Coordinates of C-alpha atoms in Angstrom, one line a residue:
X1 CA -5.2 -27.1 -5.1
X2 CA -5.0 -23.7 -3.3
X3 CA -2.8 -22.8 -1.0
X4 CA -2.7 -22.1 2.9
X5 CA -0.1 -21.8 6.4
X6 CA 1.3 -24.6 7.9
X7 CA 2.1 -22.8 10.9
X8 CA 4.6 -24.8 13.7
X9 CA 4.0 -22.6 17.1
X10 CA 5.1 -22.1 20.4
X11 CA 9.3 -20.7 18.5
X12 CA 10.0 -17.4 19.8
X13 CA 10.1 -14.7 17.1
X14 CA 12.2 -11.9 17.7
X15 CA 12.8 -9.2 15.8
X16 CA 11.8 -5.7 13.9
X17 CA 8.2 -6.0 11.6
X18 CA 7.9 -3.3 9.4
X19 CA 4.3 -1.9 8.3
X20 CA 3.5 -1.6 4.9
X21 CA 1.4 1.5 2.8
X22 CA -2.1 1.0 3.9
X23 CA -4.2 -0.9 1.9
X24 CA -7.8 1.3 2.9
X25 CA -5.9 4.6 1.7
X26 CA -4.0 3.1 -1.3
X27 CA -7.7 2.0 -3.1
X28 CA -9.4 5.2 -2.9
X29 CA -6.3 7.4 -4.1
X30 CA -5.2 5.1 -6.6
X31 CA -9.2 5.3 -8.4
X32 CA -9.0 8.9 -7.9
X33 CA -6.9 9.3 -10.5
X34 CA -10.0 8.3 -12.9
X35 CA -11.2 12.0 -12.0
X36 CA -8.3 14.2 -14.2
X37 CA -6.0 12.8 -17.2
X38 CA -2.6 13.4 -16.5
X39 CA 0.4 11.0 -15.2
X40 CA 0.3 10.3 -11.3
X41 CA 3.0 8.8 -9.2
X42 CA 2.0 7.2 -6.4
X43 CA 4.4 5.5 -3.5
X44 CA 4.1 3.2 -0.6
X45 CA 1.5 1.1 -1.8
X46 CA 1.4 -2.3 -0.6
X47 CA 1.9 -4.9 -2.9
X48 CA -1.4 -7.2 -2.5
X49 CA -3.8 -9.2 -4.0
X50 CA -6.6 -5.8 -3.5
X51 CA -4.1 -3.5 -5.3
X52 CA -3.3 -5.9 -8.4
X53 CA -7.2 -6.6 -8.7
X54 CA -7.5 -2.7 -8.8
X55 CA -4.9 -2.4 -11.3
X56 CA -7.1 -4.8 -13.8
X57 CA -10.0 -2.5 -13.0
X58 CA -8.5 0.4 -13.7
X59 CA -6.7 -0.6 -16.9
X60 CA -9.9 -2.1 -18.5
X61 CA -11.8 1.5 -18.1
X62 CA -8.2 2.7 -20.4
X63 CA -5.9 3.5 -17.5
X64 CA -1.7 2.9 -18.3
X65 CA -0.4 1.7 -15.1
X66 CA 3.1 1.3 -14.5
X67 CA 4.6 -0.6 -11.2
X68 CA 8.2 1.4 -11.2
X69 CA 9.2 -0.4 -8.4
X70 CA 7.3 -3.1 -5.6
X71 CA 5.9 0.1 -4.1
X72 CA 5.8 2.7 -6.4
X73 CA 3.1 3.2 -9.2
X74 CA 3.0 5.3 -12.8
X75 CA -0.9 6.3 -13.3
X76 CA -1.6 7.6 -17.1
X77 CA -5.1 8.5 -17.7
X78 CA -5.6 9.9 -21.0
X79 CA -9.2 9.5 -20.8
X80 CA -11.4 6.8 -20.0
X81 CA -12.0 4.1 -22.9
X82 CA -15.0 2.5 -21.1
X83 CA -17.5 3.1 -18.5
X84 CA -18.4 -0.3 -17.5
X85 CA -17.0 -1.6 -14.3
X86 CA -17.9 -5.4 -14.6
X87 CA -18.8 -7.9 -12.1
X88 CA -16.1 -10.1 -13.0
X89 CA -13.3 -7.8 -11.6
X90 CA -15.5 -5.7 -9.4
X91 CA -17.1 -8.7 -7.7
X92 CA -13.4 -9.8 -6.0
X93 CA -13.7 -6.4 -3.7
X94 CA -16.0 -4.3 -2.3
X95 CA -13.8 -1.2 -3.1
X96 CA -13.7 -1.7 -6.6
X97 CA -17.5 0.4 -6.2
X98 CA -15.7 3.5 -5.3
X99 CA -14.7 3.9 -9.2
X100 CA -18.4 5.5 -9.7
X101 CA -17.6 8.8 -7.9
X102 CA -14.5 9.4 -9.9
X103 CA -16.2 8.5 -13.1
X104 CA -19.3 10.4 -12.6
X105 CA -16.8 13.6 -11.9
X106 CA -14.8 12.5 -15.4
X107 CA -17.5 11.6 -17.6
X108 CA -20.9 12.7 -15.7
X109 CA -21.8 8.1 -16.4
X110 CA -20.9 5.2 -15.2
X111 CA -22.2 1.5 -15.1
X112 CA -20.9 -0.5 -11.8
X113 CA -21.5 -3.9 -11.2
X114 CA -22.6 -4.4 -7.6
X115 CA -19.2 -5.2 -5.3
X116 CA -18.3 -8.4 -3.4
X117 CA -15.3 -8.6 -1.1
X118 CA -15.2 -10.3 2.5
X119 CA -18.0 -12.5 3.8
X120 CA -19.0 -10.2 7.2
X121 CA -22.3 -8.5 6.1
X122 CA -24.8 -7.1 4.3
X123 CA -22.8 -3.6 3.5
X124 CA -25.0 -1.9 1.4
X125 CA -24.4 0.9 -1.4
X126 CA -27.3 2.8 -0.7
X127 CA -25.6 5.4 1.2
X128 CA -23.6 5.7 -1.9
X129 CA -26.3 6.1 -4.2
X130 CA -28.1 8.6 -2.0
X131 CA -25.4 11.1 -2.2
X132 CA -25.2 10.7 -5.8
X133 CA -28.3 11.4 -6.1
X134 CA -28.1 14.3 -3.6
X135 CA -26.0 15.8 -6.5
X136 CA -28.2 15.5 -9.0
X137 CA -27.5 12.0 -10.3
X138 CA -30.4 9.6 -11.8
X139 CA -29.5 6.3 -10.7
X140 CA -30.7 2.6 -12.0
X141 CA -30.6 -0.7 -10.9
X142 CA -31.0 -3.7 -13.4
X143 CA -29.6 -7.2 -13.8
X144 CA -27.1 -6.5 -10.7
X145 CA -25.4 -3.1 -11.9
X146 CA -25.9 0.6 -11.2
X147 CA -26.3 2.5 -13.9
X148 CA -25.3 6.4 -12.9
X149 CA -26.3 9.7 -14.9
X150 CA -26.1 12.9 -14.7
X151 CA -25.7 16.4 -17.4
X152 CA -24.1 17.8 -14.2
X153 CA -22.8 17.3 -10.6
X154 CA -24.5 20.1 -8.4
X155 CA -23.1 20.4 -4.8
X156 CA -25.6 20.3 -2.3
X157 CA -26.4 19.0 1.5
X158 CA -25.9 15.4 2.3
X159 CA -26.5 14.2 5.6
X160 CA -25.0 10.3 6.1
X161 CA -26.9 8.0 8.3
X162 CA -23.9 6.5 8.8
X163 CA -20.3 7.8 9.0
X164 CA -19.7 5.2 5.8
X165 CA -16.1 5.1 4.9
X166 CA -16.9 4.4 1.3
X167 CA -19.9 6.7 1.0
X168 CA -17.8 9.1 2.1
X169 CA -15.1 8.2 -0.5
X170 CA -17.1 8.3 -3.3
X171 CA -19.0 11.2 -2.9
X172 CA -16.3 13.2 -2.2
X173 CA -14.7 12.3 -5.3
X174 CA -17.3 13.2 -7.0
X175 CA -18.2 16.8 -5.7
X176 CA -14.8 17.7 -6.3
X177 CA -16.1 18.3 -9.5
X178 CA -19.7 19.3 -8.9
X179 CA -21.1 23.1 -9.5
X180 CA -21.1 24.9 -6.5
X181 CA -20.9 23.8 -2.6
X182 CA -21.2 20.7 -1.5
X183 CA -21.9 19.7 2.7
X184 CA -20.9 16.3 3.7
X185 CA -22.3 15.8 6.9
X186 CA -21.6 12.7 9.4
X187 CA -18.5 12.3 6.8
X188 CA -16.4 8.9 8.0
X189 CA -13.2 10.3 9.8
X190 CA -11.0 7.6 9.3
X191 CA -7.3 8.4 8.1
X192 CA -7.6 6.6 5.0
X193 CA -9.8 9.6 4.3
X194 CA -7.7 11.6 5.2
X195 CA -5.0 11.3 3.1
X196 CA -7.2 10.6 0.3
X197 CA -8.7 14.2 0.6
X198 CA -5.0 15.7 1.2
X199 CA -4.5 14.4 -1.8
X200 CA -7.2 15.5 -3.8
X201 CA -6.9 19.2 -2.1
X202 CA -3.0 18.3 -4.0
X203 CA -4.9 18.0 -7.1
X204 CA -6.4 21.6 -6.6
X205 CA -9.9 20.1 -5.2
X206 CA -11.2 22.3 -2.1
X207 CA -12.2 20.8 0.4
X208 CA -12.5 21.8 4.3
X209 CA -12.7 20.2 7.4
X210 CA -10.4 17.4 6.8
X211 CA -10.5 14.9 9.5
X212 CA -13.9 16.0 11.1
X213 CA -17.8 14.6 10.7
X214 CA -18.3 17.9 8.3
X215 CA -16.6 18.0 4.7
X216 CA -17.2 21.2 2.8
X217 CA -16.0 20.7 -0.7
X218 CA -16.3 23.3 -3.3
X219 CA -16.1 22.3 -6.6
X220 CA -13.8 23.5 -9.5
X221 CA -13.4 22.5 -13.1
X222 CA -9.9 21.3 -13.3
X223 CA -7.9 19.2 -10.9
X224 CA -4.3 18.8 -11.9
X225 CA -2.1 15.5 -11.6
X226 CA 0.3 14.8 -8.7
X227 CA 2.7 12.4 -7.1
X228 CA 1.4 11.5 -3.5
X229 CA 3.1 8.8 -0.8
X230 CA 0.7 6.7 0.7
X231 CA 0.3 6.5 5.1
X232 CA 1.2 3.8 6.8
X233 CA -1.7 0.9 7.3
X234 CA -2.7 1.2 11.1
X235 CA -4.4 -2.2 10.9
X236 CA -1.4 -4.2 10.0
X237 CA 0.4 -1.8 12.5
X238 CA -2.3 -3.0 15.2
X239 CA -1.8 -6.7 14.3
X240 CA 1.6 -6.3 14.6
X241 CA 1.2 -4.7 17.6
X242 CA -0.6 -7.4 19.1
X243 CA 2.2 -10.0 18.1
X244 CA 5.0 -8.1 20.1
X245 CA 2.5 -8.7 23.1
X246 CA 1.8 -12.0 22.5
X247 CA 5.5 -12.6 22.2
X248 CA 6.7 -10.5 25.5
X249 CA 7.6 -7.7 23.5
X250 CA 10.6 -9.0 21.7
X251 CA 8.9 -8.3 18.5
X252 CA 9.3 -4.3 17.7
X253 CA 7.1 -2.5 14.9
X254 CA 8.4 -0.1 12.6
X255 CA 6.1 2.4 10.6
X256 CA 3.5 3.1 13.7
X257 CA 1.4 5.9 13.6
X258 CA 0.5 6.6 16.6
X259 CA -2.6 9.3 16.5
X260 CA -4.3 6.6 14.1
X261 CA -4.2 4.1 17.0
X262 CA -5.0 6.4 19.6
X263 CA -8.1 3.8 20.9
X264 CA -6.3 0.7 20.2
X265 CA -3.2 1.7 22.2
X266 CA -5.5 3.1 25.2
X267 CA -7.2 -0.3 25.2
X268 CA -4.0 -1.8 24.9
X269 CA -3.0 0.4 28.0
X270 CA -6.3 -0.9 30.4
X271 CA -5.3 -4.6 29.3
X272 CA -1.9 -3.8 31.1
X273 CA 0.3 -3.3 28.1
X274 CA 3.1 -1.0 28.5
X275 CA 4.9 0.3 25.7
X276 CA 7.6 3.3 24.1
X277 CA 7.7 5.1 21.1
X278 CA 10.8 6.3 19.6
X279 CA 10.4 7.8 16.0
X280 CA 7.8 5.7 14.5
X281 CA 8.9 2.4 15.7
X282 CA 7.0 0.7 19.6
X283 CA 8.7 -1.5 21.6
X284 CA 6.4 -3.4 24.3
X285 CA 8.0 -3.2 27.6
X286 CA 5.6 -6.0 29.4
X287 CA 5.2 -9.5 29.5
X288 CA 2.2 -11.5 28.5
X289 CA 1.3 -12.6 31.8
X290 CA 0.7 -9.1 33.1
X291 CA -2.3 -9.0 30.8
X292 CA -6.1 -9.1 31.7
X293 CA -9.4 -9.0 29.9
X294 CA -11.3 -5.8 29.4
X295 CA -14.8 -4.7 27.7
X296 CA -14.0 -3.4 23.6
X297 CA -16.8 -1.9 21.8
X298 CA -16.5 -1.5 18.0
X299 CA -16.6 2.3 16.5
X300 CA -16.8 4.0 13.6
X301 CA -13.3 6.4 13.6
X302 CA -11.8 7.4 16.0
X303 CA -13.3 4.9 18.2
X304 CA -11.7 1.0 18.4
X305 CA -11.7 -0.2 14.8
X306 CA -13.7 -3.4 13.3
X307 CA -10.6 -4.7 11.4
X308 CA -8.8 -5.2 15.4
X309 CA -11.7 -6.6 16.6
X310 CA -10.2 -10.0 15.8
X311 CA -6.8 -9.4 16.4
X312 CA -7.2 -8.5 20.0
X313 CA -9.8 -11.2 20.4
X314 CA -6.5 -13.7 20.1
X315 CA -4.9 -11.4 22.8
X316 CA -8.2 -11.6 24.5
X317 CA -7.9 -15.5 24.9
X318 CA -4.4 -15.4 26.7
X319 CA -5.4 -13.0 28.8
X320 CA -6.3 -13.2 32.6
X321 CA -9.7 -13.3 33.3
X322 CA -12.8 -12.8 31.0
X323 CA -13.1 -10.1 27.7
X324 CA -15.7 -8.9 26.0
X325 CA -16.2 -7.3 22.4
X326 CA -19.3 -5.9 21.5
X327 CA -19.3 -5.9 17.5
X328 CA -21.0 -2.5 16.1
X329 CA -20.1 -2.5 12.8
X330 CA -20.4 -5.4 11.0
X331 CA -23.1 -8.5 11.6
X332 CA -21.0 -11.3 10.5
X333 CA -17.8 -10.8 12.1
X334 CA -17.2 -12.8 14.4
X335 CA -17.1 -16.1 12.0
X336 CA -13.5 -16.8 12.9
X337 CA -14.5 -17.5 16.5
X338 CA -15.5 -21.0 16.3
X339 CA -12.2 -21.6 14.4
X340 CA -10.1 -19.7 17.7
X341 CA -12.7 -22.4 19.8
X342 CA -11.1 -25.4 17.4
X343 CA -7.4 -23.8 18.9
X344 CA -8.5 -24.5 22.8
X345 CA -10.2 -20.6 23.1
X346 CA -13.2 -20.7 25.2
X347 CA -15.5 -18.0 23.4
X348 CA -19.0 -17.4 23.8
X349 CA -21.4 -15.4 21.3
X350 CA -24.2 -14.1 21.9
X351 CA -25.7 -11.5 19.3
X352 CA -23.1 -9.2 18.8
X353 CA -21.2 -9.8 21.7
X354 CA -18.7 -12.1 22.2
X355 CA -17.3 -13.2 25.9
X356 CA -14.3 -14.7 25.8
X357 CA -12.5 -16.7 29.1
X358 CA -9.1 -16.3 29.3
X359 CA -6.3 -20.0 28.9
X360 CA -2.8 -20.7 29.3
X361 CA -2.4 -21.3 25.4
X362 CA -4.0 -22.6 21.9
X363 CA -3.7 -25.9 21.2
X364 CA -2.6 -26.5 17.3
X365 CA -5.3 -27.3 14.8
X366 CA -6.6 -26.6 10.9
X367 CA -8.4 -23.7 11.0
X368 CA -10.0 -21.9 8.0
X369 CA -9.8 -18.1 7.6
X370 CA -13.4 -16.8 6.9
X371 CA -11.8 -13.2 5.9
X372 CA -8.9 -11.1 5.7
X373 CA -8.6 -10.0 9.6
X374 CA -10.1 -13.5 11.0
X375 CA -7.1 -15.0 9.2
X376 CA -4.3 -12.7 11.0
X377 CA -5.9 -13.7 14.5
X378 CA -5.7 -17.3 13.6
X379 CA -2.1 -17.1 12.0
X380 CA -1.1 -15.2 15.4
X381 CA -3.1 -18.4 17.5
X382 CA -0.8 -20.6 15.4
X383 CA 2.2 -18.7 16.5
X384 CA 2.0 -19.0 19.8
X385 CA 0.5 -22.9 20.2
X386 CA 2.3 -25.7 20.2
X387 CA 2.7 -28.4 17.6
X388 CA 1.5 -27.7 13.6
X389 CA -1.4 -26.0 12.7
X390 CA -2.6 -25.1 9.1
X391 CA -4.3 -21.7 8.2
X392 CA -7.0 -21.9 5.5
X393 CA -8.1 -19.8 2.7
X394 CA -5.3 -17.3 3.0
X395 CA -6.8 -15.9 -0.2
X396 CA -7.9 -13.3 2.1
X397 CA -5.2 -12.8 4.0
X398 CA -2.8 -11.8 1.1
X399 CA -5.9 -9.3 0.2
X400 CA -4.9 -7.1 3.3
X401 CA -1.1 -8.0 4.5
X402 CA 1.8 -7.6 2.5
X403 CA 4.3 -10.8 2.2
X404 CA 3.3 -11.8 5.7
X405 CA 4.9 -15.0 6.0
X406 CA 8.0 -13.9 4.6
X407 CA 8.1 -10.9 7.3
X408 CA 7.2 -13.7 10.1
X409 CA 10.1 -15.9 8.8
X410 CA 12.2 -13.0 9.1
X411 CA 12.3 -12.7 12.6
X412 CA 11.9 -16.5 13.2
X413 CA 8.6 -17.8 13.0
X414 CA 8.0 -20.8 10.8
X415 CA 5.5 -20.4 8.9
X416 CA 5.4 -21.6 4.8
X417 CA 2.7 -21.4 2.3
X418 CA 1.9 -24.9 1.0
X419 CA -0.9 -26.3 -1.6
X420 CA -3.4 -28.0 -0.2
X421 CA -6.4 -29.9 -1.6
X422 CA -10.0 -28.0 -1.8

């Protein structure tokens, strides 16, 4: 038995949905604290499947971790006991490979097993491993781990071939500690980065050019432990987003950043959406009929983010007109689309771009969530349709959303997990 959404549509939902500590920035910070022994606190975090998986990972290379509260963490590192991340626990999520970095900066070794996580392509490490061994790491590959060495990290010039968010994760956290200078150029922008690099620089790392496509990071010897509050996850503040719309704004989101949503909201904007900010909470001041379809391209940071891609397709369908999204990133994502098409959505594919025709509503139906943002487009299909629908393999959507159903329920939506048979 596992467990999915049985979903009954078409209720209105009204209400305030708060957005949790992001996921994306929560990861990384939380296995930088494999770099330096000393006690961390770290607040915010979201309380997921990702995180607790992490917290296995972390504690079997000798970590202490405390959960102080739902959101708040105690990190002890008092050195690490073992430098074997194993495929058992790293194989659940593709961040658990970011542990190298830090462990290469703590011990100049590590052993990785290589990552798994959500089904939507190929996502290679090389990029990773190139940097590494840009700073003078000799790197192995046998019987499906890395094997990383080096007597020292030496900072030098690293030139992405793609603005990888994790590449750029993990070799910055491992130059912090290198000898010398090192360049990171066509460094990922994202926020999540960010804040992982404000905290680091918190830590007494150097590093320059926070929040551009050129990281300067000058190593030093010690880094010194801290207490750090993670952002707010724009993704979940996007979805959210997209449910007040769906919903003729009567659903508000608290916790919105809004410069990390500056080309979702402009998108947002051409579709017809109107909207107000006050502090950090939007209210949508339009109505779902005044919608229409536009053209989105997926972009590395700051452009229109992969993980909304499927979100706004759902907008998409209700929509007047036709959309199209043009899928940049990733080669597999669009595998929740036939499921959207089981719902009544009239979506074509064709490479990596989708054309979708805009309808009056979903229809109810099982679906199957085929990863963690395909199964917050279908859970928001099932809102608005008629009639009962069951969501799928939400395995995946507890990796990336923090109690969602119970936040739903909150402001009226029923929705309840149930067991269901494999």
């Amino acid at each position: 038995m596992v467990e999915a959404f049985r979903v009954i549509g078409g209720r209105e939902i009204d209400g305030i949905l708060e957005v949790e500590g992001s996921k994306n920035a929560a990861l990384p910070i939380m296995i930088a604290t494999l770099i330096e022994t000393g006690t961390y606190v770290l607040k915010n975090v979201p309380n997921l499947m990702d995180i607790r998986t992490l917290v296995k990972l972390l504690e079997s290379l000798g970590l202490e971790i405390e959960r102080l509260d739902l959101n708040t963490y105690k990190i002890v590192n008092k050195g690490l006991t073992n430098l074997v991340a194993g495929y058992e626990l790293v194989k659940k999520m593709r961040a658990s490979f970011l542990v190298m970095g830090p462990m290469l900066a703590h011990c100049k070794k590590a052993k990785v097993s290589l990552p798994g996580g959500c089904a939507i392509g190929a996502r290679p490490v090389d990029l990773h491993l190139k940097g590494f061994e840009a700073l003078g790491t000799k790197i192995t590959i046998d019987h499906g781990y890395v094997e990383a060495q080096t007597d020292e990290l030496i900072g030098g010039k690293i030139i992405l071939d793609f603005p990888s968010v994790g590449a750029t994760e993990n070799i910055v956290m491992a130059a912090v500690k290198a000898k010398g200078i090192t360049i990171l150029e066509n460094a990922a922008r994202e926020p999540e980065i960010i804040d992982l690099c404000n905290f680091l620089n918190k830590m007494g790392a150097k590093i320059d050019g926070i929040g551009t496509g050129t990281l300067k990071i000058e190593g030093v010897e010690k880094l010194y432990p801290c207490e750090h509050t993670i952002i707010a996850d724009r993704i979940v503040a996007g979805t959210f987003i997209i449910a007040a719309v769906i919903f003729d704004g009567k659903v508000r989101v608290k916790g919105v950043i809004k410069e990390h949503l500056e080309a979702f909201l402009l998108k947002l904007q051409e579709m017809g959406v109107r909207y107000k900010i006050e502090g950090d909470t939007l209210a949508v001041l339009s109505k779902l009929s005044d919608i229409r379809g536009v053209k989105v391209t997926t972009m590395p940071y700051p452009g229109f983010p992969t993980d909304l891609q499927s979100p706004i397709m759902t907008l998409m369908c209700l929509a007047k007109g036709s959309s199209e999204i043009k899928e940049t990133i990733f080669e597999n994502r669009f595998m929740h689309v036939p499921e959207l098409n089981r719902m009544g959505a009239k979506i074509d594919i064709n490479g990596n771009i989708a054309t979708i025709k805009g309808i009056e509503n979903f229809s109810s139906a099982e679906v199957m969530a085929s990863d963690l943002r395909a199964g917050a487009s279908l859970i928001l299909a099932a809102l608005k349709a008629e009639g009962e629908s069951v969501v799928n393999r939400i395995y995946h959507v507890d990796r990336g959303y923090e109690n969602l159903s119970l936040k739903l329920k909150s402001i009226g939506a029923n929705i309840e997990r149930i067991k269901v048979d494999i």
